[in-house]
CSV table of C-alpha atoms in Angstrom, one decimal:
chain,number,residue,atom,x,y,z
A,1,MET,CA,34.6,29.4,84.4
A,2,ARG,CA,36.3,26.4,82.9
A,3,PRO,CA,40.1,26.6,82.8
A,4,ALA,CA,40.3,26.5,79.0
A,5,THR,CA,37.9,29.3,78.7
A,6,GLN,CA,39.9,31.4,81.1
A,7,TRP,CA,43.1,30.7,79.2
A,8,ALA,CA,41.4,31.6,75.9
A,9,ARG,CA,40.1,34.9,77.3
A,10,GLU,CA,43.6,35.9,78.6
A,11,ASP,CA,45.2,35.1,75.3
A,12,LEU,CA,42.5,36.9,73.3
A,13,GLU,CA,43.0,40.0,75.4
A,14,ALA,CA,46.8,39.9,74.8
A,15,LEU,CA,46.3,39.5,71.1
A,16,SER,CA,43.8,42.4,70.9
A,17,ALA,CA,46.2,44.6,72.8
A,18,LYS,CA,48.9,44.0,70.2
A,19,GLY,CA,46.6,44.3,67.2
A,20,LEU,CA,47.0,40.6,66.3
A,21,ARG,CA,43.6,39.2,67.0
A,22,ARG,CA,41.9,37.6,64.0
A,23,VAL,CA,38.2,37.6,63.1
A,24,LEU,CA,36.2,35.8,60.4
A,25,GLU,CA,34.3,37.7,57.7
A,26,PRO,CA,32.1,35.4,55.6
A,27,LEU,CA,31.5,36.3,52.0
A,28,ASP,CA,27.9,36.2,50.7
A,29,SER,CA,29.0,35.6,47.1
A,30,PRO,CA,31.1,33.4,44.9
A,31,GLN,CA,34.9,34.0,45.0
A,32,GLY,CA,35.7,36.6,42.4
A,33,ALA,CA,37.1,40.0,41.5
A,34,GLU,CA,34.1,41.6,43.2
A,35,VAL,CA,32.6,40.0,46.3
A,36,ARG,CA,29.9,40.8,48.8
A,37,VAL,CA,30.7,41.0,52.6
A,38,GLY,CA,27.6,41.8,54.5
A,39,ASP,CA,26.0,44.9,52.9
A,40,GLU,CA,29.3,45.9,51.1
A,41,ARG,CA,30.2,45.2,47.5
A,42,LEU,CA,34.0,45.2,47.4
A,43,VAL,CA,36.8,44.7,44.8
A,44,ASN,CA,38.7,41.7,46.1
A,45,PHE,CA,42.5,41.9,46.2
A,46,SER,CA,43.0,39.2,48.9
A,47,SER,CA,42.1,36.0,47.0
A,48,ASN,CA,44.5,33.4,45.6
A,49,ASP,CA,42.0,32.7,42.8
A,50,TYR,CA,44.7,33.9,40.3
A,51,LEU,CA,42.9,32.8,37.1
A,52,GLY,CA,39.3,33.4,38.2
A,53,LEU,CA,38.5,29.7,38.0
A,54,ALA,CA,36.8,29.4,41.4
A,55,ALA,CA,33.5,30.3,39.9
A,56,SER,CA,34.1,29.2,36.3
A,57,PRO,CA,30.9,27.8,34.7
A,58,ALA,CA,32.9,24.9,33.1
A,59,VAL,CA,34.6,24.0,36.4
A,60,ARG,CA,31.3,24.2,38.3
A,61,ALA,CA,29.6,22.0,35.7
A,62,ALA,CA,32.3,19.4,36.0
A,63,ALA,CA,31.8,19.3,39.7
A,64,ALA,CA,28.1,19.1,39.5
A,65,SER,CA,28.2,16.2,37.1
A,66,ALA,CA,30.5,14.3,39.4
A,67,LEU,CA,28.4,15.2,42.4
A,68,GLU,CA,25.4,13.6,40.7
A,69,ARG,CA,27.3,10.4,39.9
A,70,TYR,CA,29.4,9.9,43.0
A,71,GLY,CA,27.6,11.8,45.8
A,72,VAL,CA,29.1,14.2,48.3
A,73,GLY,CA,31.5,12.3,50.6
A,74,THR,CA,33.9,9.5,49.9
A,75,GLY,CA,33.3,7.7,53.2
A,76,ALA,CA,36.8,6.7,54.0
A,77,SER,CA,40.5,7.2,53.3
A,78,ARG,CA,41.7,6.1,49.9
A,79,LEU,CA,43.4,3.1,51.4
A,80,VAL,CA,40.1,1.8,52.7
A,81,VAL,CA,37.2,2.4,50.3
A,82,GLY,CA,37.6,6.1,49.6
A,83,ASP,CA,39.6,5.7,46.4
A,84,MET,CA,37.4,6.5,43.4
A,85,VAL,CA,37.8,6.7,39.6
A,86,PRO,CA,38.0,10.5,39.7
A,87,HIS,CA,41.0,10.4,42.0
A,88,GLN,CA,42.8,8.1,39.6
A,89,LEU,CA,41.9,10.2,36.6
A,90,LEU,CA,43.0,13.5,38.3
A,91,GLU,CA,46.3,12.0,39.3
A,92,ALA,CA,47.0,10.8,35.8
A,93,ARG,CA,45.9,14.2,34.3
A,94,LEU,CA,48.2,16.1,36.7
A,95,ALA,CA,51.1,13.8,35.9
A,96,ARG,CA,50.7,14.7,32.2
A,97,PHE,CA,50.4,18.4,33.1
A,98,GLU,CA,53.5,18.3,35.3
A,99,ARG,CA,55.4,15.9,32.9
A,100,ALA,CA,56.1,13.7,35.9
A,101,GLU,CA,56.2,9.9,36.4
A,102,ALA,CA,53.5,10.1,39.0
A,103,VAL,CA,51.3,12.4,41.1
A,104,ARG,CA,49.8,11.8,44.6
A,105,LEU,CA,46.8,13.8,45.8
A,106,PHE,CA,46.4,15.3,49.2
A,107,ASN,CA,43.5,17.2,50.9
A,108,SER,CA,45.4,20.5,51.2
A,109,GLY,CA,48.8,22.0,50.7
A,110,TYR,CA,49.3,21.9,54.4
A,111,ALA,CA,48.5,18.2,54.5
A,112,ALA,CA,50.9,17.6,51.6
A,113,ASN,CA,53.8,19.4,53.2
A,114,THR,CA,53.3,18.0,56.7
A,115,GLY,CA,53.0,14.5,55.2
A,116,ILE,CA,55.7,14.4,52.5
A,117,LEU,CA,58.6,15.5,54.6
A,118,PRO,CA,58.2,13.0,57.5
A,119,ALA,CA,57.7,10.3,54.9
A,120,LEU,CA,61.1,10.9,53.3
A,121,VAL,CA,63.4,11.9,56.2
A,122,GLY,CA,63.7,11.4,59.9
A,123,PRO,CA,66.3,11.1,62.7
A,124,GLY,CA,69.8,11.0,61.3
A,125,ASP,CA,68.8,13.1,58.3
A,126,ALA,CA,68.9,16.8,57.6
A,127,VAL,CA,66.4,19.2,56.0
A,128,PHE,CA,67.5,22.6,54.7
A,129,SER,CA,64.7,25.1,54.7
A,130,ASP,CA,64.6,28.7,53.4
A,131,ALA,CA,64.0,31.2,56.2
A,132,LEU,CA,60.8,32.5,54.5
A,133,ASN,CA,59.2,29.1,53.7
A,134,HIS,CA,55.5,28.7,54.2
A,135,ALA,CA,54.3,27.6,57.7
A,136,SER,CA,53.3,24.2,56.3
A,137,LEU,CA,56.9,23.5,55.2
A,138,VAL,CA,58.2,24.7,58.6
A,139,ASP,CA,55.8,22.3,60.4
A,140,GLY,CA,56.7,19.5,58.0
A,141,CYS,CA,60.3,20.0,58.8
A,142,ARG,CA,59.6,19.8,62.6
A,143,LEU,CA,57.4,16.8,62.3
A,144,SER,CA,60.1,14.9,60.3
A,145,ARG,CA,62.3,14.8,63.4
A,146,ALA,CA,65.3,15.3,61.1
A,147,ARG,CA,67.8,18.0,61.9
A,148,VAL,CA,66.5,21.3,60.5
A,149,VAL,CA,68.9,23.8,59.1
A,150,VAL,CA,67.3,27.1,58.2
A,151,TYR,CA,69.3,29.1,55.6
A,152,PRO,CA,68.9,32.8,55.0
A,153,HIS,CA,66.3,33.7,52.4
A,154,ALA,CA,67.3,32.7,48.9
A,155,ASP,CA,71.0,32.6,50.0
A,156,VAL,CA,72.4,29.8,47.8
A,157,ALA,CA,76.0,30.4,49.1
A,158,ALA,CA,74.8,29.9,52.7
A,159,LEU,CA,72.9,26.8,51.7
A,160,THR,CA,76.0,25.4,50.0
A,161,ARG,CA,78.1,25.9,53.1
A,162,ALA,CA,75.4,24.2,55.2
A,163,LEU,CA,75.2,21.3,52.8
A,164,GLU,CA,79.0,20.9,53.0
A,165,GLN,CA,79.2,21.2,56.8
A,166,THR,CA,76.2,19.2,57.9
A,167,PRO,CA,76.7,15.4,58.3
A,168,ALA,CA,73.5,13.4,57.6
A,169,ARG,CA,72.4,10.1,56.1
A,170,ARG,CA,70.0,11.9,53.7
A,171,LYS,CA,69.8,15.6,52.8
A,172,LEU,CA,66.7,17.3,51.6
A,173,VAL,CA,66.4,21.0,50.6
A,174,VAL,CA,62.9,22.5,50.7
A,175,THR,CA,61.8,25.9,49.3
A,176,ASP,CA,58.8,27.7,48.1
A,177,SER,CA,59.0,28.7,44.4
A,178,VAL,CA,56.9,31.9,44.9
A,179,PHE,CA,57.0,33.1,48.5
A,180,SER,CA,53.5,33.8,49.6
A,181,MET,CA,54.0,36.9,51.6
A,182,ASP,CA,56.6,38.7,49.5
A,183,GLY,CA,55.8,37.5,46.0
A,184,ASP,CA,59.5,37.0,45.1
A,185,VAL,CA,60.8,33.8,43.6
A,186,ALA,CA,63.4,31.2,44.6
A,187,PRO,CA,66.7,31.0,42.7
A,188,LEU,CA,65.8,27.5,41.5
A,189,ARG,CA,68.5,27.0,38.9
A,190,GLU,CA,71.2,27.7,41.5
A,191,LEU,CA,69.4,25.6,44.1
A,192,VAL,CA,69.3,22.7,41.7
A,193,ALA,CA,73.0,23.0,41.0
A,194,ALA,CA,73.8,23.1,44.7
A,195,CYS,CA,71.7,20.0,45.5
A,196,GLU,CA,73.2,18.0,42.6
A,197,ALA,CA,76.7,19.0,43.7
A,198,HIS,CA,76.1,17.7,47.2
A,199,GLY,CA,73.9,14.7,46.7
A,200,ALA,CA,70.8,16.4,48.2
A,201,ALA,CA,67.2,16.0,47.1
A,202,LEU,CA,65.1,19.1,46.3
A,203,MET,CA,61.4,19.7,47.1
A,204,VAL,CA,59.8,22.8,45.6
A,205,ASP,CA,56.4,24.1,46.8
A,206,GLU,CA,54.8,25.6,43.7
A,207,ALA,CA,51.5,26.6,45.4
A,208,HIS,CA,51.6,30.2,44.2
A,209,ALA,CA,53.2,29.4,40.9
A,210,THR,CA,51.0,26.7,39.6
A,211,GLY,CA,48.8,28.2,36.9
A,212,VAL,CA,50.6,31.5,37.0
A,213,LEU,CA,54.2,30.8,35.8
A,214,GLY,CA,55.4,28.8,32.8
A,215,ALA,CA,54.3,28.5,29.2
A,216,ARG,CA,51.8,25.9,30.2
A,217,GLY,CA,51.1,27.2,33.7
A,218,ALA,CA,53.0,24.4,35.4
A,219,GLY,CA,55.0,26.7,37.7
A,220,LEU,CA,58.4,28.1,38.1
A,221,CYS,CA,60.2,24.8,37.6
A,222,GLU,CA,58.6,24.6,34.1
A,223,ALA,CA,59.4,28.3,33.4
A,224,LEU,CA,63.1,27.7,34.2
A,225,GLY,CA,63.3,24.3,32.5
A,226,VAL,CA,64.3,22.3,35.7
A,227,GLU,CA,61.3,20.0,36.1
A,228,ASP,CA,63.3,16.9,35.6
A,229,ARG,CA,66.0,18.0,38.1
A,230,VAL,CA,63.7,18.6,41.0
A,231,ASP,CA,62.7,15.5,43.1
A,232,LEU,CA,59.3,16.7,44.3
A,233,ARG,CA,57.1,19.5,43.1
A,234,MET,CA,54.1,20.3,45.3
A,235,GLY,CA,51.2,22.1,43.6
A,236,THR,CA,47.8,23.2,44.9
A,237,LEU,CA,44.3,22.8,43.5
A,238,SER,CA,43.0,25.6,45.7
A,239,LYS,CA,44.6,28.7,44.2
A,240,ALA,CA,44.9,29.2,40.4
A,241,LEU,CA,43.0,26.0,39.8
A,242,GLY,CA,40.1,27.4,41.8
A,243,GLY,CA,39.2,24.3,44.0
A,244,LEU,CA,40.5,22.5,47.0
A,245,GLY,CA,43.3,20.0,47.6
A,246,ALA,CA,47.0,19.6,46.6
A,247,TYR,CA,49.3,17.2,44.9
A,248,VAL,CA,53.0,16.2,44.6
A,249,ALA,CA,54.5,15.5,41.2
A,250,THR,CA,57.4,13.1,41.6
A,251,SER,CA,58.8,9.7,40.7
A,252,ARG,CA,56.7,6.6,40.8
A,253,ALA,CA,58.7,5.2,43.7
A,254,VAL,CA,58.2,8.3,45.8
A,255,ALA,CA,54.5,8.4,45.0
A,256,ASP,CA,54.1,4.8,46.0
A,257,LEU,CA,56.0,5.3,49.2
A,258,LEU,CA,53.7,8.2,50.2
A,259,VAL,CA,50.7,5.8,50.0
A,260,SER,CA,52.3,3.9,52.9
A,261,ARG,CA,54.0,6.6,54.9
A,262,ALA,CA,52.4,10.0,54.4
A,263,ARG,CA,50.1,10.2,57.5
A,264,PRO,CA,47.8,12.9,56.2
A,265,PHE,CA,47.2,10.7,53.1
A,266,VAL,CA,46.8,7.4,55.1
A,267,TYR,CA,44.5,8.7,57.8
A,268,SER,CA,42.3,11.3,56.0
A,269,THR,CA,39.0,10.8,54.3
A,270,ALA,CA,39.6,11.2,50.6
A,271,LEU,CA,38.8,14.4,48.7
A,272,PRO,CA,35.2,14.4,47.3
A,273,ALA,CA,35.0,13.1,43.7
A,274,ALA,CA,33.3,16.4,42.7
A,275,LEU,CA,36.4,18.4,43.6
A,276,CYS,CA,38.6,16.0,41.7
A,277,ALA,CA,36.5,16.4,38.6
A,278,ALA,CA,36.5,20.2,39.0
A,279,ALA,CA,40.3,20.2,39.3
A,280,GLU,CA,40.7,18.0,36.2
A,281,CYS,CA,38.6,20.5,34.2
A,282,ALA,CA,40.6,23.4,35.6
A,283,VAL,CA,43.9,21.8,34.6
A,284,ASP,CA,42.6,21.4,31.0
A,285,LEU,CA,41.6,25.1,31.0
A,286,VAL,CA,45.0,26.2,32.3
A,287,GLU,CA,47.0,24.1,29.9
A,288,HIS,CA,45.0,24.8,26.7
A,289,ASP,CA,43.8,28.4,27.2
A,290,PRO,CA,46.6,30.8,27.9
A,291,ALA,CA,44.4,33.9,27.6
A,292,PRO,CA,43.6,34.2,31.4
A,293,ARG,CA,47.3,33.8,32.3
A,294,GLU,CA,48.2,36.5,29.7
A,295,ARG,CA,45.5,38.8,31.1
A,296,LEU,CA,46.8,38.2,34.6
A,297,TRP,CA,50.4,39.2,33.5
A,298,GLY,CA,49.1,42.3,31.9
A,299,HIS,CA,47.6,43.3,35.3
A,300,ILE,CA,50.9,42.4,37.0
A,301,HIS,CA,52.9,44.7,34.8
A,302,ARG,CA,50.3,47.5,35.1
A,303,PHE,CA,50.2,47.2,38.9
A,304,THR,CA,54.0,47.2,39.0
A,305,ASP,CA,54.3,50.4,37.1
A,306,GLY,CA,51.6,52.0,39.2
A,307,LEU,CA,53.3,51.1,42.5
A,308,ARG,CA,56.6,52.4,41.3
A,309,ALA,CA,54.9,55.7,40.3
A,310,LEU,CA,53.8,55.9,44.0
A,311,GLY,CA,57.3,55.4,45.2
A,312,LEU,CA,56.7,51.8,46.3
A,313,PRO,CA,59.1,49.0,45.4
A,314,ALA,CA,57.6,46.5,43.0
A,315,GLU,CA,58.8,43.8,40.7
A,316,PRO,CA,56.7,41.8,38.1
A,317,ARG,CA,57.6,38.4,39.5
A,318,SER,CA,54.3,36.9,40.5
A,319,ALA,CA,50.7,37.9,41.3
A,320,ILE,CA,51.5,38.9,44.9
A,321,PHE,CA,52.5,42.4,45.9
A,322,PRO,CA,53.3,43.4,49.5
A,323,VAL,CA,53.0,47.0,50.6
A,324,ILE,CA,55.0,46.8,53.9
A,325,LEU,CA,53.9,49.3,56.5
A,326,GLY,CA,55.6,48.1,59.7
A,327,GLU,CA,53.4,47.9,62.8
A,328,PRO,CA,50.1,46.0,62.9
A,329,SER,CA,48.2,49.2,63.7
A,330,ARG,CA,49.4,50.9,60.4
A,331,ALA,CA,48.4,47.9,58.3
A,332,LEU,CA,45.0,47.6,59.9
A,333,ASP,CA,44.4,51.4,59.5
A,334,ALA,CA,45.4,51.3,55.8
A,335,ALA,CA,43.2,48.2,55.2
A,336,ARG,CA,40.3,50.1,56.8
A,337,ARG,CA,40.8,53.2,54.6
A,338,LEU,CA,41.1,51.1,51.5
A,339,ARG,CA,37.8,49.4,52.4
A,340,GLU,CA,36.1,52.7,52.7
A,341,ALA,CA,37.3,53.2,49.1
A,342,GLY,CA,35.6,49.9,48.0
A,343,LEU,CA,38.6,47.6,48.2
A,344,LEU,CA,39.0,44.4,50.2
A,345,VAL,CA,42.8,44.2,51.0
A,346,LYS,CA,43.5,42.2,54.2
A,347,ALA,CA,46.2,43.3,56.6
A,348,ILE,CA,48.9,40.6,57.1
A,349,ARG,CA,50.4,40.7,60.6
A,350,PRO,CA,52.7,38.5,62.8
A,351,PRO,CA,53.2,35.6,63.2
A,352,THR,CA,52.4,35.2,59.5
A,353,VAL,CA,55.1,37.8,58.7
A,354,PRO,CA,58.1,38.8,60.9
A,355,ASP,CA,57.7,41.5,63.5
A,356,GLY,CA,58.0,45.0,62.1
A,357,THR,CA,56.8,43.9,58.6
A,358,SER,CA,53.0,44.1,58.8
A,359,ARG,CA,51.6,44.8,55.4
A,360,LEU,CA,48.9,45.0,52.9
A,361,ARG,CA,49.1,42.1,50.5
A,362,PHE,CA,47.6,42.6,47.1
A,363,CYS,CA,46.8,39.5,45.1
A,364,LEU,CA,45.9,40.0,41.4
A,365,SER,CA,43.6,37.9,39.3
A,366,ALA,CA,42.8,37.4,35.7
A,367,ALA,CA,39.2,38.2,36.8
A,368,HIS,CA,40.2,41.7,37.6
A,369,THR,CA,39.7,44.4,35.0
A,370,THR,CA,42.2,47.2,34.2
A,371,GLY,CA,39.6,49.5,35.9
A,372,HIS,CA,40.0,47.4,39.1
A,373,ILE,CA,43.8,47.8,39.0
A,374,ASP,CA,43.6,51.5,38.4
A,375,LEU,CA,41.1,51.9,41.3
A,376,ALA,CA,43.5,50.2,43.6
A,377,LEU,CA,46.4,52.4,42.6
A,378,GLU,CA,44.3,55.5,43.0
A,379,ALA,CA,43.0,54.4,46.4
A,380,LEU,CA,46.6,53.8,47.6
A,381,ARG,CA,47.5,57.3,46.4
A,382,ARG,CA,44.5,58.9,48.1
A,383,VAL,CA,45.0,57.2,51.5
A,384,GLY,CA,48.7,58.2,51.4
A,385,VAL,CA,50.2,54.7,51.2
A,386,SER,CA,53.1,55.8,49.0
A,387,ARG,CA,56.1,54.6,51.0
A,388,GLY,CA,57.2,51.9,53.3
A,389,PRO,CA,57.8,52.0,57.1
């Protein structure tokens, strides 16, 4: 047996013993409120397709048209010959949507966060990161080789003390706007004030807020009116916009610097033109048709009320609702029982969440119906998931 195979088998056995081994389950249907997994037809509460645009006829038509004109692959990074007109059009459209000087595209949110941070800060600098930030921000902090200061979740007082006490050439604060595993939101107004008082830059990851929050769907920064006081706003094309990729809305100078310094941008083959066209169409729908977002928020309030009636804590802050159960075995068992009731709700376990906080994570979509929401609440009641660990 080859050494790597032996190592893998040992590690897989250890993961299985702890209830932490992952497996893949391919869908045999488009992404949507109801999906097919093998022979099962399930109501899907595990997708980030918040506005139901992943299978939108208009978005698919835009992608198909660009596919016919530009082909499948781009052939190179954008700095070589991979830059195409659809990339430029999408960046300009996103800049208008975000009301920013400029936008720079990336192939994923992970690529964006691990590219932006090392491009801006390095040795001699300090990055201040919320304790519950997404793994991509955590890894971006590490890759920057700057000093990393982790402050307690959403604790602006602790961050302020750290900013005061940490000597550094440059100081950069990074935070999610909507935290992906808990669904709560960052205290952005207070974070902006702390950064301005201490000469720090602020980067906000809007991945789970883009399309969901704000009058135009531009995210929490828009909802709170602080867009022009945040240095960088990272958004994704792969959640509420229904496609693939990510972007950062920022100043022209920062966007230009990323072309030379952000390694995932410099060294990755560019996004397919069809995905750019799809995203441009999705942005138009998000900005000009508020009905899906209004429908989503109706579901959010209905689900909040239902969870509270079951004795579960819930707040209408985003489309994400955790039902924390404690140990991985409890979360896996609850997910199995919900599946028997016709629901696809994946169990979330360490290291994605801290030890002792394994959970069911419900993600709501405008594509759901009120019947889907009520079905989920009734299934939770029937399987006895009516309190935390």
